[in-house]
Amino acid sequence: MGCFASALTRNQAVAAVSSFAMGAALFFTGFFSYFTGDRSDLISQIARHVSLANHMESFSRGVIDLEATVFFISLTALFLYFTHKVVESRRWK
């Protein structure tokens, strides 16, 4: 996420703040699902699945969960792809 935020702007401070905001948003997404009344709701399930905190829970217990590992590798690949596209679009301008 940091590389993507850095590719979007030329200012380091803006990149750092936006990277922190994206990370915090992904981390706390699962907690927002607990404030809704119906936890079986589709949006609540998606929020819990996307939350970094839920995937980090197994790592904090010392368990390497395949689902969490695939999630983090996929998230890394997705943001590297986004970064590549931003840098590539700037090259052609």
mmCIF file with all atom_site columns, C-alpha atoms in Angstrom:
data_model
loop_
_atom_site.group_PDB
_atom_site.id
_atom_site.type_symbol
_atom_site.label_atom_id
_atom_site.label_alt_id
_atom_site.label_comp_id
_atom_site.label_asym_id
_atom_site.label_entity_id
_atom_site.label_seq_id
_atom_site.pdbx_PDB_ins_code
_atom_site.Cartn_x
_atom_site.Cartn_y
_atom_site.Cartn_z
_atom_site.occupancy
_atom_site.B_iso_or_equiv
_atom_site.pdbx_formal_charge
_atom_site.auth_seq_id
_atom_site.auth_comp_id
_atom_site.auth_asym_id
_atom_site.auth_atom_id
_atom_site.pdbx_PDB_model_num
ATOM 1  C CA . MET A 1 1  ? 0.000   0.000   0.000   1.00 0.00 ? 1  MET A CA 1
ATOM 2  C CA . GLY A 1 2  ? 2.899   2.321   0.694   1.00 0.00 ? 2  GLY A CA 1
ATOM 3  C CA . CYS A 1 3  ? 4.322   1.954   -2.805  1.00 0.00 ? 3  CYS A CA 1
ATOM 4  C CA . PHE A 1 4  ? 0.887   2.595   -4.302  1.00 0.00 ? 4  PHE A CA 1
ATOM 5  C CA . ALA A 1 5  ? 0.364   5.722   -2.199  1.00 0.00 ? 5  ALA A CA 1
ATOM 6  C CA . SER A 1 6  ? 3.855   6.913   -3.079  1.00 0.00 ? 6  SER A CA 1
ATOM 7  C CA . ALA A 1 7  ? 3.183   6.383   -6.776  1.00 0.00 ? 7  ALA A CA 1
ATOM 8  C CA . LEU A 1 8  ? 0.013   8.476   -6.590  1.00 0.00 ? 8  LEU A CA 1
ATOM 9  C CA . THR A 1 9  ? 1.673   11.598  -5.204  1.00 0.00 ? 9  THR A CA 1
ATOM 10 C CA . ARG A 1 10 ? 5.034   13.311  -5.273  1.00 0.00 ? 10 ARG A CA 1
ATOM 11 C CA . ASN A 1 11 ? 4.816   14.492  -1.656  1.00 0.00 ? 11 ASN A CA 1
ATOM 12 C CA . GLN A 1 12 ? 6.242   12.055  0.903   1.00 0.00 ? 12 GLN A CA 1
ATOM 13 C CA . ALA A 1 13 ? 4.055   13.282  3.751   1.00 0.00 ? 13 ALA A CA 1
ATOM 14 C CA . VAL A 1 14 ? 0.870   12.862  1.736   1.00 0.00 ? 14 VAL A CA 1
ATOM 15 C CA . ALA A 1 15 ? 1.984   9.387   0.684   1.00 0.00 ? 15 ALA A CA 1
ATOM 16 C CA . ALA A 1 16 ? 2.710   8.399   4.288   1.00 0.00 ? 16 ALA A CA 1
ATOM 17 C CA . VAL A 1 17 ? -0.618  9.679   5.604   1.00 0.00 ? 17 VAL A CA 1
ATOM 18 C CA . SER A 1 18 ? -2.621  8.092   2.785   1.00 0.00 ? 18 SER A CA 1
ATOM 19 C CA . SER A 1 19 ? -0.780  4.792   3.210   1.00 0.00 ? 19 SER A CA 1
ATOM 20 C CA . PHE A 1 20 ? -1.484  4.837   6.940   1.00 0.00 ? 20 PHE A CA 1
ATOM 21 C CA . ALA A 1 21 ? -5.145  5.661   6.268   1.00 0.00 ? 21 ALA A CA 1
ATOM 22 C CA . MET A 1 22 ? -5.508  2.772   3.807   1.00 0.00 ? 22 MET A CA 1
ATOM 23 C CA . GLY A 1 23 ? -3.874  0.361   6.229   1.00 0.00 ? 23 GLY A CA 1
ATOM 24 C CA . ALA A 1 24 ? -5.990  1.536   9.142   1.00 0.00 ? 24 ALA A CA 1
ATOM 25 C CA . ALA A 1 25 ? -9.151  1.297   7.058   1.00 0.00 ? 25 ALA A CA 1
ATOM 26 C CA . LEU A 1 26 ? -8.372  -2.299  6.114   1.00 0.00 ? 26 LEU A CA 1
ATOM 27 C CA . PHE A 1 27 ? -7.404  -3.135  9.688   1.00 0.00 ? 27 PHE A CA 1
ATOM 28 C CA . PHE A 1 28 ? -10.530 -1.727  11.330  1.00 0.00 ? 28 PHE A CA 1
ATOM 29 C CA . THR A 1 29 ? -13.018 -2.855  8.676   1.00 0.00 ? 29 THR A CA 1
ATOM 30 C CA . GLY A 1 30 ? -13.874 -6.008  10.585  1.00 0.00 ? 30 GLY A CA 1
ATOM 31 C CA . PHE A 1 31 ? -14.577 -4.107  13.789  1.00 0.00 ? 31 PHE A CA 1
ATOM 32 C CA . PHE A 1 32 ? -17.269 -2.042  12.092  1.00 0.00 ? 32 PHE A CA 1
ATOM 33 C CA . SER A 1 33 ? -19.218 -5.199  11.345  1.00 0.00 ? 33 SER A CA 1
ATOM 34 C CA . TYR A 1 34 ? -19.706 -5.747  15.085  1.00 0.00 ? 34 TYR A CA 1
ATOM 35 C CA . PHE A 1 35 ? -21.594 -2.472  15.412  1.00 0.00 ? 35 PHE A CA 1
ATOM 36 C CA . THR A 1 36 ? -24.289 -3.593  13.006  1.00 0.00 ? 36 THR A CA 1
ATOM 37 C CA . GLY A 1 37 ? -27.162 -5.562  14.435  1.00 0.00 ? 37 GLY A CA 1
ATOM 38 C CA . ASP A 1 38 ? -27.250 -8.446  11.959  1.00 0.00 ? 38 ASP A CA 1
ATOM 39 C CA . ARG A 1 39 ? -23.858 -10.166 11.719  1.00 0.00 ? 39 ARG A CA 1
ATOM 40 C CA . SER A 1 40 ? -25.065 -12.614 9.082   1.00 0.00 ? 40 SER A CA 1
ATOM 41 C CA . ASP A 1 41 ? -25.572 -9.722  6.682   1.00 0.00 ? 41 ASP A CA 1
ATOM 42 C CA . LEU A 1 42 ? -23.574 -9.979  3.443   1.00 0.00 ? 42 LEU A CA 1
ATOM 43 C CA . ILE A 1 43 ? -21.843 -6.636  3.997   1.00 0.00 ? 43 ILE A CA 1
ATOM 44 C CA . SER A 1 44 ? -20.785 -7.664  7.513   1.00 0.00 ? 44 SER A CA 1
ATOM 45 C CA . GLN A 1 45 ? -19.373 -10.932 6.202   1.00 0.00 ? 45 GLN A CA 1
ATOM 46 C CA . ILE A 1 46 ? -17.407 -9.138  3.491   1.00 0.00 ? 46 ILE A CA 1
ATOM 47 C CA . ALA A 1 47 ? -16.113 -6.588  6.025   1.00 0.00 ? 47 ALA A CA 1
ATOM 48 C CA . ARG A 1 48 ? -14.884 -9.342  8.333   1.00 0.00 ? 48 ARG A CA 1
ATOM 49 C CA . HIS A 1 49 ? -13.242 -11.178 5.426   1.00 0.00 ? 49 HIS A CA 1
ATOM 50 C CA . VAL A 1 50 ? -11.402 -8.070  4.188   1.00 0.00 ? 50 VAL A CA 1
ATOM 51 C CA . SER A 1 51 ? -10.249 -7.015  7.662   1.00 0.00 ? 51 SER A CA 1
ATOM 52 C CA . LEU A 1 52 ? -6.529  -7.329  8.300   1.00 0.00 ? 52 LEU A CA 1
ATOM 53 C CA . ALA A 1 53 ? -7.154  -7.863  12.012  1.00 0.00 ? 53 ALA A CA 1
ATOM 54 C CA . ASN A 1 54 ? -9.120  -11.059 11.414  1.00 0.00 ? 54 ASN A CA 1
ATOM 55 C CA . HIS A 1 55 ? -6.352  -12.498 9.246   1.00 0.00 ? 55 HIS A CA 1
ATOM 56 C CA . MET A 1 56 ? -3.619  -11.455 11.674  1.00 0.00 ? 56 MET A CA 1
ATOM 57 C CA . GLU A 1 57 ? -5.348  -13.210 14.564  1.00 0.00 ? 57 GLU A CA 1
ATOM 58 C CA . SER A 1 58 ? -4.102  -16.644 13.518  1.00 0.00 ? 58 SER A CA 1
ATOM 59 C CA . PHE A 1 59 ? -0.550  -15.326 13.111  1.00 0.00 ? 59 PHE A CA 1
ATOM 60 C CA . SER A 1 60 ? -0.658  -13.839 16.615  1.00 0.00 ? 60 SER A CA 1
ATOM 61 C CA . ARG A 1 61 ? -1.471  -17.299 17.987  1.00 0.00 ? 61 ARG A CA 1
ATOM 62 C CA . GLY A 1 62 ? 1.537   -18.757 16.144  1.00 0.00 ? 62 GLY A CA 1
ATOM 63 C CA . VAL A 1 63 ? -0.544  -20.547 13.510  1.00 0.00 ? 63 VAL A CA 1
ATOM 64 C CA . ILE A 1 64 ? 0.243   -20.107 9.831   1.00 0.00 ? 64 ILE A CA 1
ATOM 65 C CA . ASP A 1 65 ? -3.202  -20.169 8.271   1.00 0.00 ? 65 ASP A CA 1
ATOM 66 C CA . LEU A 1 66 ? -3.327  -20.846 4.529   1.00 0.00 ? 66 LEU A CA 1
ATOM 67 C CA . GLU A 1 67 ? -6.310  -18.539 4.034   1.00 0.00 ? 67 GLU A CA 1
ATOM 68 C CA . ALA A 1 68 ? -4.524  -15.642 5.749   1.00 0.00 ? 68 ALA A CA 1
ATOM 69 C CA . THR A 1 69 ? -1.309  -16.303 3.839   1.00 0.00 ? 69 THR A CA 1
ATOM 70 C CA . VAL A 1 70 ? -3.128  -16.316 0.499   1.00 0.00 ? 70 VAL A CA 1
ATOM 71 C CA . PHE A 1 71 ? -4.992  -13.154 1.523   1.00 0.00 ? 71 PHE A CA 1
ATOM 72 C CA . PHE A 1 72 ? -1.793  -11.241 2.321   1.00 0.00 ? 72 PHE A CA 1
ATOM 73 C CA . ILE A 1 73 ? -0.002  -12.450 -0.816  1.00 0.00 ? 73 ILE A CA 1
ATOM 74 C CA . SER A 1 74 ? -3.018  -11.511 -2.937  1.00 0.00 ? 74 SER A CA 1
ATOM 75 C CA . LEU A 1 75 ? -3.280  -8.090  -1.298  1.00 0.00 ? 75 LEU A CA 1
ATOM 76 C CA . THR A 1 76 ? 0.413   -7.480  -1.924  1.00 0.00 ? 76 THR A CA 1
ATOM 77 C CA . ALA A 1 77 ? 0.110   -8.552  -5.562  1.00 0.00 ? 77 ALA A CA 1
ATOM 78 C CA . LEU A 1 78 ? -2.970  -6.363  -6.053  1.00 0.00 ? 78 LEU A CA 1
ATOM 79 C CA . PHE A 1 79 ? -1.291  -3.232  -4.728  1.00 0.00 ? 79 PHE A CA 1
ATOM 80 C CA . LEU A 1 80 ? 1.894   -3.957  -6.697  1.00 0.00 ? 80 LEU A CA 1
ATOM 81 C CA . TYR A 1 81 ? -0.258  -4.254  -9.831  1.00 0.00 ? 81 TYR A CA 1
ATOM 82 C CA . PHE A 1 82 ? -1.970  -0.937  -9.019  1.00 0.00 ? 82 PHE A CA 1
ATOM 83 C CA . THR A 1 83 ? 1.436   0.669   -8.465  1.00 0.00 ? 83 THR A CA 1
ATOM 84 C CA . HIS A 1 84 ? 2.709   -0.685  -11.777 1.00 0.00 ? 84 HIS A CA 1
ATOM 85 C CA . LYS A 1 85 ? -0.312  0.742   -13.605 1.00 0.00 ? 85 LYS A CA 1
ATOM 86 C CA . VAL A 1 86 ? 0.099   4.185   -12.001 1.00 0.00 ? 86 VAL A CA 1
ATOM 87 C CA . VAL A 1 87 ? 3.810   4.337   -12.836 1.00 0.00 ? 87 VAL A CA 1
ATOM 88 C CA . GLU A 1 88 ? 3.153   3.058   -16.356 1.00 0.00 ? 88 GLU A CA 1
ATOM 89 C CA . SER A 1 89 ? 0.465   5.682   -16.962 1.00 0.00 ? 89 SER A CA 1
ATOM 90 C CA . ARG A 1 90 ? 2.842   8.450   -15.877 1.00 0.00 ? 90 ARG A CA 1
ATOM 91 C CA . ARG A 1 91 ? 5.483   7.211   -18.280 1.00 0.00 ? 91 ARG A CA 1
ATOM 92 C CA . TRP A 1 92 ? 3.144   7.637   -21.264 1.00 0.00 ? 92 TRP A CA 1
ATOM 93 C CA . LYS A 1 93 ? 2.016   11.167  -20.345 1.00 0.00 ? 93 LYS A CA 1
#
